[in-house]
Short mmCIF file of C-alpha atoms in Angstrom, two decimals:
data_model
loop_
_atom_site.label_atom_id
_atom_site.label_comp_id
_atom_site.label_asym_id
_atom_site.label_seq_id
_atom_site.Cartn_x
_atom_site.Cartn_y
_atom_site.Cartn_z
CA MET A 230 -130.61 75.62 -22.79
CA GLY A 231 -131.69 78.83 -23.42
CA VAL A 232 -129.79 81.83 -25.22
CA ARG A 233 -126.84 83.36 -23.46
CA GLN A 234 -124.70 86.16 -23.78
CA ILE A 235 -120.60 86.04 -24.29
CA PRO A 236 -118.54 88.62 -23.79
CA ALA A 237 -117.25 89.90 -27.30
CA THR A 238 -113.43 89.63 -25.85
CA ALA A 239 -114.22 86.06 -25.03
CA TYR A 240 -112.69 83.15 -27.38
CA TYR A 241 -114.71 80.46 -25.44
CA GLY A 242 -118.66 79.97 -25.96
CA ILE A 243 -121.70 78.90 -24.40
CA GLN A 244 -120.26 75.40 -22.85
CA THR A 245 -117.92 77.07 -21.18
CA LEU A 246 -119.84 79.66 -19.48
CA ARG A 247 -122.58 77.55 -18.35
CA ALA A 248 -119.78 75.78 -16.52
CA VAL A 249 -117.75 78.40 -15.48
CA GLU A 250 -121.37 79.24 -14.11
CA ASN A 251 -121.90 75.56 -12.96
CA PHE A 252 -118.65 75.13 -11.27
CA PRO A 253 -117.48 78.16 -8.77
CA ILE A 254 -115.63 75.49 -6.74
CA SER A 255 -111.55 75.77 -6.24
CA GLY A 256 -110.52 78.59 -8.53
CA LEU A 257 -108.21 76.39 -9.81
CA LYS A 258 -107.66 76.32 -13.49
CA PRO A 259 -106.91 73.73 -16.37
CA LEU A 260 -102.71 73.33 -15.54
CA PRO A 261 -100.80 74.94 -18.62
CA THR A 262 -99.10 71.35 -19.33
CA TYR A 263 -103.08 70.10 -19.57
CA ILE A 264 -103.55 72.36 -21.93
CA ASP A 265 -100.51 72.01 -24.10
CA ALA A 266 -101.78 67.92 -24.18
CA CYS A 267 -105.17 69.09 -24.98
CA LEU A 268 -103.54 71.21 -28.01
CA LEU A 269 -101.78 68.60 -29.51
CA ILE A 270 -104.27 66.26 -29.64
CA LYS A 271 -106.03 69.10 -31.49
CA LYS A 272 -103.77 69.74 -33.90
CA ALA A 273 -102.91 66.15 -35.00
CA ALA A 274 -106.40 65.36 -34.89
CA ALA A 275 -107.15 68.20 -37.62
CA MET A 276 -103.21 67.31 -39.31
CA ALA A 277 -105.21 63.43 -39.62
CA ASN A 278 -108.80 64.65 -40.51
CA ILE A 279 -107.74 66.62 -43.18
CA GLU A 280 -104.87 63.46 -44.73
CA LEU A 281 -108.09 61.44 -44.74
CA GLY A 282 -110.50 63.75 -46.38
CA CYS A 283 -113.19 63.98 -43.28
CA ILE A 284 -112.66 67.78 -42.73
CA PRO A 285 -112.12 70.57 -45.52
CA PRO A 286 -108.39 71.70 -45.51
CA ASP A 287 -108.68 75.46 -45.20
CA ILE A 288 -110.71 74.34 -41.84
CA GLY A 289 -108.12 72.14 -40.46
CA SER A 290 -105.12 74.50 -41.37
CA ALA A 291 -107.03 77.37 -39.40
CA ILE A 292 -107.70 74.98 -36.70
CA ILE A 293 -103.60 74.16 -37.00
CA GLN A 294 -102.67 77.20 -36.74
CA ALA A 295 -104.98 78.47 -33.24
CA ALA A 296 -103.79 75.19 -31.57
CA ASP A 297 -100.07 76.34 -32.37
CA GLU A 298 -100.47 80.06 -31.32
CA ILE A 299 -101.77 78.95 -28.49
CA LEU A 300 -98.94 76.56 -27.70
CA GLN A 301 -97.06 79.34 -27.95
CA GLY A 302 -98.64 81.45 -25.66
CA SER A 303 -101.66 83.09 -27.06
CA TRP A 304 -105.04 82.97 -25.37
CA ARG A 305 -103.75 80.93 -22.81
CA ASP A 306 -106.42 83.14 -19.93
CA GLN A 307 -108.98 81.94 -22.09
CA PHE A 308 -109.08 78.16 -20.65
CA VAL A 309 -111.51 78.94 -17.16
CA VAL A 310 -113.54 75.87 -16.18
CA ASP A 311 -112.61 74.80 -12.74
CA VAL A 312 -110.81 71.43 -11.78
CA TYR A 313 -113.60 70.10 -10.28
CA GLN A 314 -116.44 70.34 -13.24
CA ALA A 315 -118.85 67.94 -15.21
CA GLY A 316 -117.70 64.12 -15.10
CA ALA A 317 -114.87 62.82 -17.47
CA GLY A 318 -113.88 66.06 -18.28
CA THR A 319 -116.58 67.40 -20.92
CA SER A 320 -116.37 70.89 -19.59
CA HIS A 321 -112.95 71.58 -20.35
CA HIS A 322 -112.82 69.37 -23.74
CA MET A 323 -115.34 72.29 -25.09
CA ASN A 324 -113.73 75.01 -23.87
CA VAL A 325 -110.83 73.53 -25.89
CA ASN A 326 -112.92 72.91 -28.74
CA GLU A 327 -114.49 75.98 -28.59
CA VAL A 328 -111.42 78.45 -28.53
CA LEU A 329 -109.76 76.73 -31.43
CA ALA A 330 -113.15 76.79 -33.27
CA ASN A 331 -113.19 81.36 -32.39
CA ARG A 332 -109.66 81.53 -33.42
CA ALA A 333 -109.89 79.23 -36.28
CA LEU A 334 -113.09 81.71 -37.46
CA GLU A 335 -110.81 85.11 -37.22
CA ILE A 336 -108.01 83.21 -38.80
CA LEU A 337 -110.17 82.75 -41.89
CA GLY A 338 -111.24 86.47 -41.49
CA ASP A 339 -114.80 85.26 -40.26
CA THR A 340 -116.69 86.36 -36.52
CA LYS A 341 -116.28 84.51 -33.44
CA GLY A 342 -119.48 82.28 -32.81
CA ASN A 343 -120.21 81.37 -36.78
CA TYR A 344 -120.32 77.50 -35.72
CA ASP A 345 -122.09 77.09 -39.10
CA ARG A 346 -118.30 77.41 -41.30
CA ILE A 347 -116.17 76.09 -37.90
CA SER A 348 -118.11 74.28 -35.39
CA PRO A 349 -116.75 73.15 -31.89
CA ASN A 350 -118.44 70.37 -32.28
CA ASP A 351 -118.22 69.16 -35.85
CA HIS A 352 -114.88 70.18 -37.29
CA VAL A 353 -112.78 70.94 -34.16
CA ASN A 354 -113.89 68.02 -32.45
CA TYR A 355 -114.27 65.35 -35.81
CA GLY A 356 -114.23 61.94 -35.18
CA GLN A 357 -113.29 62.11 -31.19
CA SER A 358 -115.29 62.29 -28.15
CA THR A 359 -114.28 63.65 -24.47
CA ASN A 360 -114.07 59.74 -23.60
CA ASP A 361 -110.92 58.98 -25.75
CA VAL A 362 -109.30 62.58 -25.74
CA ILE A 363 -109.22 63.33 -22.03
CA PRO A 364 -107.66 59.95 -21.32
CA THR A 365 -105.23 60.29 -23.86
CA ALA A 366 -104.27 64.46 -22.67
CA ILE A 367 -103.56 63.03 -19.26
CA ARG A 368 -101.27 60.36 -20.79
CA ILE A 369 -99.81 62.79 -22.68
CA GLY A 370 -99.88 66.00 -20.14
CA GLY A 371 -98.04 62.95 -17.84
CA LEU A 372 -95.42 62.19 -20.42
CA LEU A 373 -94.81 65.93 -21.08
CA ALA A 374 -94.68 66.79 -17.00
CA LEU A 375 -91.84 64.17 -16.83
CA GLN A 376 -89.72 64.89 -19.29
CA LYS A 377 -90.02 68.47 -18.99
CA THR A 378 -89.40 68.69 -14.75
CA LEU A 379 -89.08 65.60 -13.00
CA TYR A 380 -86.60 64.14 -15.04
CA PRO A 381 -84.38 66.81 -15.17
CA ALA A 382 -84.62 67.42 -11.50
CA LEU A 383 -84.07 63.78 -10.63
CA THR A 384 -80.48 63.93 -12.85
CA ASN A 385 -79.67 66.77 -11.13
CA ALA A 386 -80.16 65.67 -7.85
CA VAL A 387 -78.67 62.37 -7.71
CA ALA A 388 -75.43 64.46 -9.86
CA ALA A 389 -75.37 66.24 -6.52
CA LEU A 390 -75.53 63.39 -4.13
CA GLN A 391 -73.13 61.96 -6.19
CA ASP A 392 -70.53 64.94 -5.61
CA LYS A 393 -71.63 64.91 -1.92
CA ALA A 394 -70.64 61.38 -1.80
CA THR A 395 -67.22 62.12 -2.94
CA ALA A 396 -66.33 65.18 -1.08
CA PHE A 397 -67.39 63.77 2.61
CA ARG A 398 -66.04 59.88 1.85
CA ASP A 399 -63.22 59.92 4.38
CA ILE A 400 -65.25 61.74 7.19
CA VAL A 401 -66.69 59.20 10.15
CA LYS A 402 -69.61 59.45 12.03
CA SER A 403 -71.55 57.75 14.72
CA GLY A 404 -74.21 55.37 12.89
CA ARG A 405 -78.01 55.44 14.32
CA THR A 406 -80.51 52.92 14.48
CA HIS A 407 -83.88 53.54 16.39
CA ASN A 408 -82.30 57.23 17.24
CA GLN A 409 -79.58 55.57 19.33
CA ASP A 410 -75.87 55.30 18.71
CA ALA A 411 -74.53 52.82 16.54
CA VAL A 412 -71.43 51.44 14.63
CA PRO A 413 -69.68 54.15 12.99
CA VAL A 414 -70.40 54.89 8.95
CA ARG A 415 -68.73 57.51 6.32
CA LEU A 416 -70.87 60.33 6.20
CA GLY A 417 -69.95 60.07 2.50
CA GLU A 418 -72.03 56.52 2.53
CA GLY A 419 -74.79 58.02 3.72
CA PHE A 420 -75.03 60.60 0.68
CA ARG A 421 -74.43 57.27 -1.56
CA ALA A 422 -77.38 55.81 -0.32
CA TRP A 423 -79.62 58.51 -1.25
CA PHE A 424 -77.92 58.83 -5.08
CA HIS A 425 -78.65 55.07 -5.07
CA ILE A 426 -82.49 55.42 -4.02
CA ILE A 427 -82.93 58.41 -6.53
CA ALA A 428 -81.63 56.81 -9.21
CA ASP A 429 -83.66 53.76 -8.55
CA HIS A 430 -87.08 55.62 -8.33
CA HIS A 431 -86.12 57.66 -11.78
CA ARG A 432 -86.03 53.83 -13.47
CA ARG A 433 -89.02 52.64 -11.64
CA LEU A 434 -90.85 56.37 -12.76
CA GLU A 435 -89.12 55.57 -16.30
CA ARG A 436 -90.91 51.64 -16.31
CA ALA A 437 -94.03 53.40 -14.85
CA ALA A 438 -94.36 55.77 -17.80
CA GLU A 439 -94.37 53.64 -20.46
CA ASP A 440 -98.21 52.60 -20.18
CA LEU A 441 -98.81 56.25 -20.58
CA MET A 442 -97.25 55.60 -23.88
CA VAL A 443 -100.52 53.45 -25.10
CA LEU A 444 -102.96 55.41 -26.48
CA GLY A 445 -106.82 54.54 -27.03
CA LEU A 446 -107.53 58.42 -29.15
CA GLY A 447 -109.72 57.06 -32.03
CA GLY A 448 -112.26 55.13 -29.49
CA SER A 449 -114.62 58.16 -29.71
CA ALA A 450 -117.50 57.63 -27.38
CA VAL A 451 -117.35 54.45 -25.81
CA GLY A 452 -114.17 52.57 -27.59
CA THR A 453 -115.62 51.15 -30.84
CA GLY A 454 -114.57 54.48 -32.78
CA LEU A 455 -117.97 55.41 -33.99
CA ASN A 456 -117.90 58.63 -36.30
CA THR A 457 -114.38 58.01 -37.26
CA HIS A 458 -111.95 57.29 -40.76
CA PRO A 459 -111.22 53.33 -40.31
CA GLN A 460 -107.25 54.80 -40.72
CA TYR A 461 -107.95 57.84 -38.17
CA ARG A 462 -106.67 56.72 -34.93
CA PHE A 463 -103.65 55.25 -36.65
CA ARG A 464 -102.63 58.12 -38.25
CA ALA A 465 -103.66 60.51 -35.24
CA ILE A 466 -101.61 58.90 -33.28
CA ALA A 467 -98.48 58.84 -35.50
CA ILE A 468 -98.69 62.42 -35.82
CA LEU A 469 -99.05 63.19 -32.38
CA ALA A 470 -96.12 60.94 -31.64
CA GLU A 471 -94.02 63.02 -34.22
CA LEU A 472 -95.34 66.24 -32.65
CA THR A 473 -93.97 65.26 -29.33
CA GLY A 474 -90.92 63.06 -30.11
CA MET A 475 -92.32 60.30 -28.27
CA PRO A 476 -92.74 56.48 -29.01
CA LEU A 477 -96.59 56.72 -29.03
CA GLN A 478 -98.81 53.79 -30.02
CA PRO A 479 -102.44 52.67 -30.20
CA ALA A 480 -103.53 50.70 -27.61
CA PRO A 481 -104.40 47.17 -28.82
CA HIS A 482 -108.19 47.64 -27.35
CA MET A 483 -109.18 51.22 -26.92
CA MET A 484 -112.53 50.30 -24.77
CA ALA A 485 -109.36 49.25 -22.47
CA ALA A 486 -107.90 52.00 -22.69
CA MET A 487 -110.98 53.98 -21.94
CA GLN A 488 -112.05 52.17 -18.91
CA SER A 489 -108.49 51.51 -16.64
CA MET A 490 -107.49 54.34 -15.11
CA ALA A 491 -104.37 51.62 -13.98
CA PRO A 492 -101.64 53.55 -15.89
CA PHE A 493 -102.51 56.80 -14.16
CA ALA A 494 -102.59 54.72 -10.95
CA SER A 495 -99.61 53.52 -11.28
CA VAL A 496 -97.66 56.58 -12.22
CA SER A 497 -99.11 57.83 -9.22
CA GLY A 498 -98.34 55.08 -6.98
CA ALA A 499 -94.43 55.98 -8.05
CA LEU A 500 -94.89 59.31 -7.59
CA ARG A 501 -95.62 58.12 -3.61
CA ASN A 502 -92.91 56.17 -3.50
CA LEU A 503 -90.54 58.62 -4.27
CA ALA A 504 -92.22 61.12 -2.17
CA VAL A 505 -92.18 58.62 0.47
CA ASP A 506 -87.95 58.14 0.40
CA LEU A 507 -87.75 61.92 -0.40
CA LEU A 508 -89.30 62.49 3.09
CA LYS A 509 -87.29 60.70 4.64
CA ILE A 510 -84.28 62.20 3.32
CA SER A 511 -85.46 65.87 3.79
CA HIS A 512 -86.40 64.95 7.84
CA ASP A 513 -82.48 62.83 7.52
CA LEU A 514 -81.04 66.52 6.82
CA ARG A 515 -83.09 68.51 9.18
CA LEU A 516 -81.91 66.09 12.04
CA MET A 517 -78.12 66.28 10.98
CA ASP A 518 -78.63 70.27 10.67
CA SER A 519 -80.32 69.99 14.21
CA GLY A 520 -78.54 72.48 16.40
CA PRO A 521 -76.36 74.48 16.13
CA LYS A 522 -75.46 73.98 20.22
CA THR A 523 -78.15 71.17 21.33
CA GLY A 524 -78.65 68.90 17.94
CA LEU A 525 -76.64 66.75 16.10
CA LYS A 526 -75.36 69.68 13.65
CA GLU A 527 -72.88 66.87 11.79
CA ILE A 528 -73.28 69.15 8.92
CA GLN A 529 -74.07 72.91 7.29
CA LEU A 530 -77.67 73.36 5.14
CA PRO A 531 -76.85 76.66 3.36
CA PRO A 532 -79.27 79.31 4.96
CA VAL A 533 -81.33 81.04 2.67
CA GLN A 534 -83.27 83.30 4.60
CA PRO A 535 -83.66 84.49 8.04
CA GLY A 536 -85.70 81.51 10.38
CA SER A 537 -87.44 83.90 13.06
CA SER A 538 -89.26 87.10 13.17
CA ILE A 539 -88.45 87.27 17.02
CA MET A 540 -84.87 85.56 17.80
CA PRO A 541 -81.81 87.53 15.97
CA GLY A 542 -79.70 85.17 14.02
CA LYS A 543 -81.75 81.67 13.64
CA TYR A 544 -82.29 80.27 9.76
CA ASN A 545 -84.04 77.41 9.20
CA PRO A 546 -83.96 74.32 6.95
CA VAL A 547 -86.23 75.82 5.27
CA MET A 548 -85.30 73.87 1.73
CA ALA A 549 -85.86 70.17 3.63
CA GLU A 550 -89.06 72.03 5.28
CA MET A 551 -90.85 72.55 1.66
CA THR A 552 -89.74 69.26 0.72
CA SER A 553 -91.67 67.69 3.16
CA MET A 554 -94.58 69.50 2.80
CA VAL A 555 -94.70 68.69 -1.41
CA CYS A 556 -94.10 65.12 -0.36
CA PHE A 557 -97.24 64.77 1.81
CA GLN A 558 -99.07 66.60 -0.74
CA VAL A 559 -98.37 64.09 -3.26
CA MET A 560 -99.26 60.82 -0.91
CA GLY A 561 -102.56 62.71 -0.54
CA TYR A 562 -103.06 63.13 -4.50
CA ASP A 563 -101.79 59.41 -4.91
CA SER A 564 -104.64 58.35 -2.00
CA ALA A 565 -107.42 60.56 -4.45
CA ILE A 566 -106.43 58.67 -7.97
CA ALA A 567 -106.50 55.30 -6.17
CA LEU A 568 -110.01 56.32 -4.94
CA ALA A 569 -111.11 58.25 -8.51
CA ALA A 570 -109.24 55.30 -10.82
CA GLN A 571 -112.03 52.43 -9.05
CA ALA A 572 -114.74 54.74 -9.69
CA GLY A 573 -115.29 54.24 -13.23
CA GLN A 574 -118.58 52.38 -14.46
CA LEU A 575 -119.32 50.13 -17.53
CA GLU A 576 -117.72 52.23 -20.49
CA LEU A 577 -116.43 55.06 -18.59
CA ASN A 578 -114.45 56.26 -16.12
CA VAL A 579 -115.91 59.84 -15.08
CA MET A 580 -113.64 61.28 -12.28
CA MET A 581 -111.04 62.00 -14.88
CA PRO A 582 -110.85 65.28 -14.39
CA LEU A 583 -109.43 64.84 -10.56
CA ILE A 584 -106.99 61.87 -11.91
CA ALA A 585 -105.51 64.64 -14.62
CA TYR A 586 -105.12 67.74 -12.33
CA ASN A 587 -103.70 65.44 -9.21
CA LEU A 588 -101.44 63.49 -11.53
CA ILE A 589 -99.93 66.29 -13.87
CA HIS A 590 -99.40 68.34 -10.67
CA SER A 591 -98.00 65.78 -8.13
CA ILE A 592 -95.22 64.93 -11.40
CA GLU A 593 -94.44 68.98 -11.60
CA ILE A 594 -94.47 70.29 -7.81
CA LEU A 595 -92.11 67.05 -7.31
CA GLY A 596 -90.05 68.45 -10.13
CA ASN A 597 -89.95 71.82 -9.20
CA THR A 598 -89.40 70.91 -5.58
CA LEU A 599 -86.34 68.36 -6.46
CA ALA A 600 -84.64 71.27 -8.41
CA ALA A 601 -85.05 74.08 -5.87
CA LEU A 602 -83.59 71.77 -3.07
CA THR A 603 -80.70 70.89 -5.04
CA GLU A 604 -79.99 74.12 -6.14
CA ARG A 605 -80.72 75.95 -2.78
CA CYS A 606 -79.95 73.19 -0.27
CA LEU A 607 -78.23 69.78 -1.97
CA LYS A 608 -75.18 71.08 -3.44
CA GLY A 609 -74.37 73.94 -0.47
CA ILE A 610 -74.48 71.27 1.80
CA THR A 611 -70.87 71.47 4.12
CA ALA A 612 -69.75 68.89 6.60
CA VAL A 613 -69.17 70.01 10.81
CA GLU A 614 -66.10 67.40 10.55
CA GLU A 615 -65.41 67.86 14.09
CA ARG A 616 -69.16 67.09 15.46
CA CYS A 617 -68.78 64.01 13.36
CA GLU A 618 -65.86 62.46 14.61
CA ALA A 619 -66.68 63.63 18.13
CA TYR A 620 -69.72 61.96 17.94
CA ALA A 621 -68.40 58.64 15.92
CA GLU A 622 -65.67 58.56 18.96
CA GLY A 623 -67.66 58.53 21.48
CA SER A 624 -70.50 56.23 21.00
CA LEU A 625 -70.88 53.24 23.04
CA ALA A 626 -71.68 51.18 20.11
CA LEU A 627 -67.83 50.76 19.09
CA VAL A 628 -68.16 48.09 21.66
CA THR A 629 -69.86 46.06 19.27
CA ALA A 630 -66.53 45.95 16.94
CA LEU A 631 -65.21 44.36 20.85
CA ASN A 632 -67.59 41.43 20.76
CA THR A 633 -65.28 38.78 18.53
CA HIS A 634 -62.37 39.72 20.77
CA ILE A 635 -64.00 39.76 24.64
CA GLY A 636 -66.96 38.28 24.15
CA TYR A 637 -70.67 39.72 23.91
CA LEU A 638 -71.20 39.73 27.98
CA ASN A 639 -67.26 41.12 28.26
CA ALA A 640 -68.63 44.12 25.56
CA ALA A 641 -71.63 44.76 26.91
CA ALA A 642 -69.93 45.34 30.89
CA VAL A 643 -67.61 47.90 29.59
CA ALA A 644 -70.46 49.82 27.82
CA LYS A 645 -72.45 49.86 31.09
CA GLU A 646 -69.24 50.89 33.14
CA SER A 647 -68.61 53.88 30.29
CA LEU A 648 -71.78 55.52 30.72
CA GLU A 649 -71.98 54.56 34.38
CA THR A 650 -68.74 56.85 35.04
CA GLY A 651 -67.79 58.56 31.47
CA LYS A 652 -64.72 56.69 31.32
CA SER A 653 -64.22 56.03 27.43
CA LEU A 654 -64.38 52.26 26.02
CA ARG A 655 -60.46 52.43 25.21
CA GLN A 656 -59.49 52.97 28.65
CA ILE A 657 -61.75 50.46 30.60
CA VAL A 658 -60.79 47.95 28.26
CA LEU A 659 -56.92 49.03 29.29
CA GLU A 660 -57.81 48.52 32.90
CA LYS A 661 -59.21 44.93 32.83
CA GLY A 662 -56.51 43.86 31.04
CA LEU A 663 -58.82 42.22 27.83
CA MET A 664 -56.61 43.31 24.95
CA THR A 665 -53.67 45.07 24.59
CA ALA A 666 -53.03 48.64 23.68
CA GLU A 667 -51.98 47.89 19.60
CA GLN A 668 -55.20 45.45 19.59
CA LEU A 669 -57.83 47.96 20.67
CA ALA A 670 -56.10 50.34 18.07
CA GLN A 671 -56.28 48.00 14.74
CA VAL A 672 -60.12 46.97 16.20
CA LEU A 673 -61.45 50.44 17.51
CA ASP A 674 -59.71 52.13 13.68
CA LEU A 675 -62.67 54.12 12.72
CA GLN A 676 -61.63 54.27 9.08
CA GLN A 677 -61.39 50.71 8.89
CA MET A 678 -64.60 49.85 10.98
CA SER A 679 -66.79 52.15 8.23
CA TYR A 680 -65.31 51.11 5.32
CA MET A 681 -67.93 49.98 2.75
CA PRO A 682 -66.94 48.78 -0.25
CA GLU A 683 -68.16 49.98 -3.37
#
């Protein structure tokens, strides 16, 4: 395709340069976690190929050292290809191969670009193809992001919700269904419900992520393993398992692992489901803190910043608002992943760059969101007990407890009169002689009505 000039300071090569010129699309560069995943694969491949006699030890060792340097933080600015790029991720893959080759040349005392000695294709990429490396990198990147970002955040959020459930266990508030008064509940039980919801999502994610540990690395171009040593895929995956500390295993059919994006769609679906419930929780927090004078104001969220450029003294539930926006984004990413996953043809899905970015980014922004929400919101929530009690006492839904004592129609008449006259339920029941004061006190015991066995 002709000769091009590469800046002397660059570690990437001509294939990367052409991709940068071809795809000035978004300004989005590969996520650090995705780069790490690719480097770990290249390191494992080099180690396996040295062991199997497929590449010279000095060249393989230089490639391994280059990968380690980048994993430790060097040369990170050399990964420059836009997220929206050539199908299957060939452009990013060659960016990785070129950077490793050129840095390995320097390590051996040679000059960058002397590919006769160390080639991005013949040495760094020996026995590999974009078509098996990239789906493996998405798997490893997803697992790294889950372990580093999302799992710890889920664990901490669950612990914070459990703490609030305990702290608020004796506070009674009005329940609400259809945004209308319902029978009383404990404030703490609401937080305990959220604790179970988030804990359940953690378990679902772990189950979905099990499929990410089955790798098609070694499948080469179409899944047949062309140009690889017979033991390469087993050794490379075993080494990669050691490097990551994960129980990785070879796919029983490499072609299937290359073609199907189902593991990514499954994890993305689990992320979407988490986002759906987290969105509901963030909306509930905003409703319960609404006010302070004209809303519910049953809880106080920590004020973390001023809320208005014009209204003094105002603060907004910004952590919950941010959470909602991230959840919307994750749900959108999931839709894009689903479309990309079904768009493969024959032996390859060329939409993998989109899946890689959306999946790993979803995991990381959800993890970062939960971490921030927990530290700057959940842990600092306090209850406005007098408001909770007032709503619980004043709720017309308390009449529900009278059904089995005075009948549904009498209870409905009592509720209607209370609403029209402003009299309390207790007052009307006593005036009509439907129950004694002692009976009424026992039936309308808010603590007993709201008790929920653990």
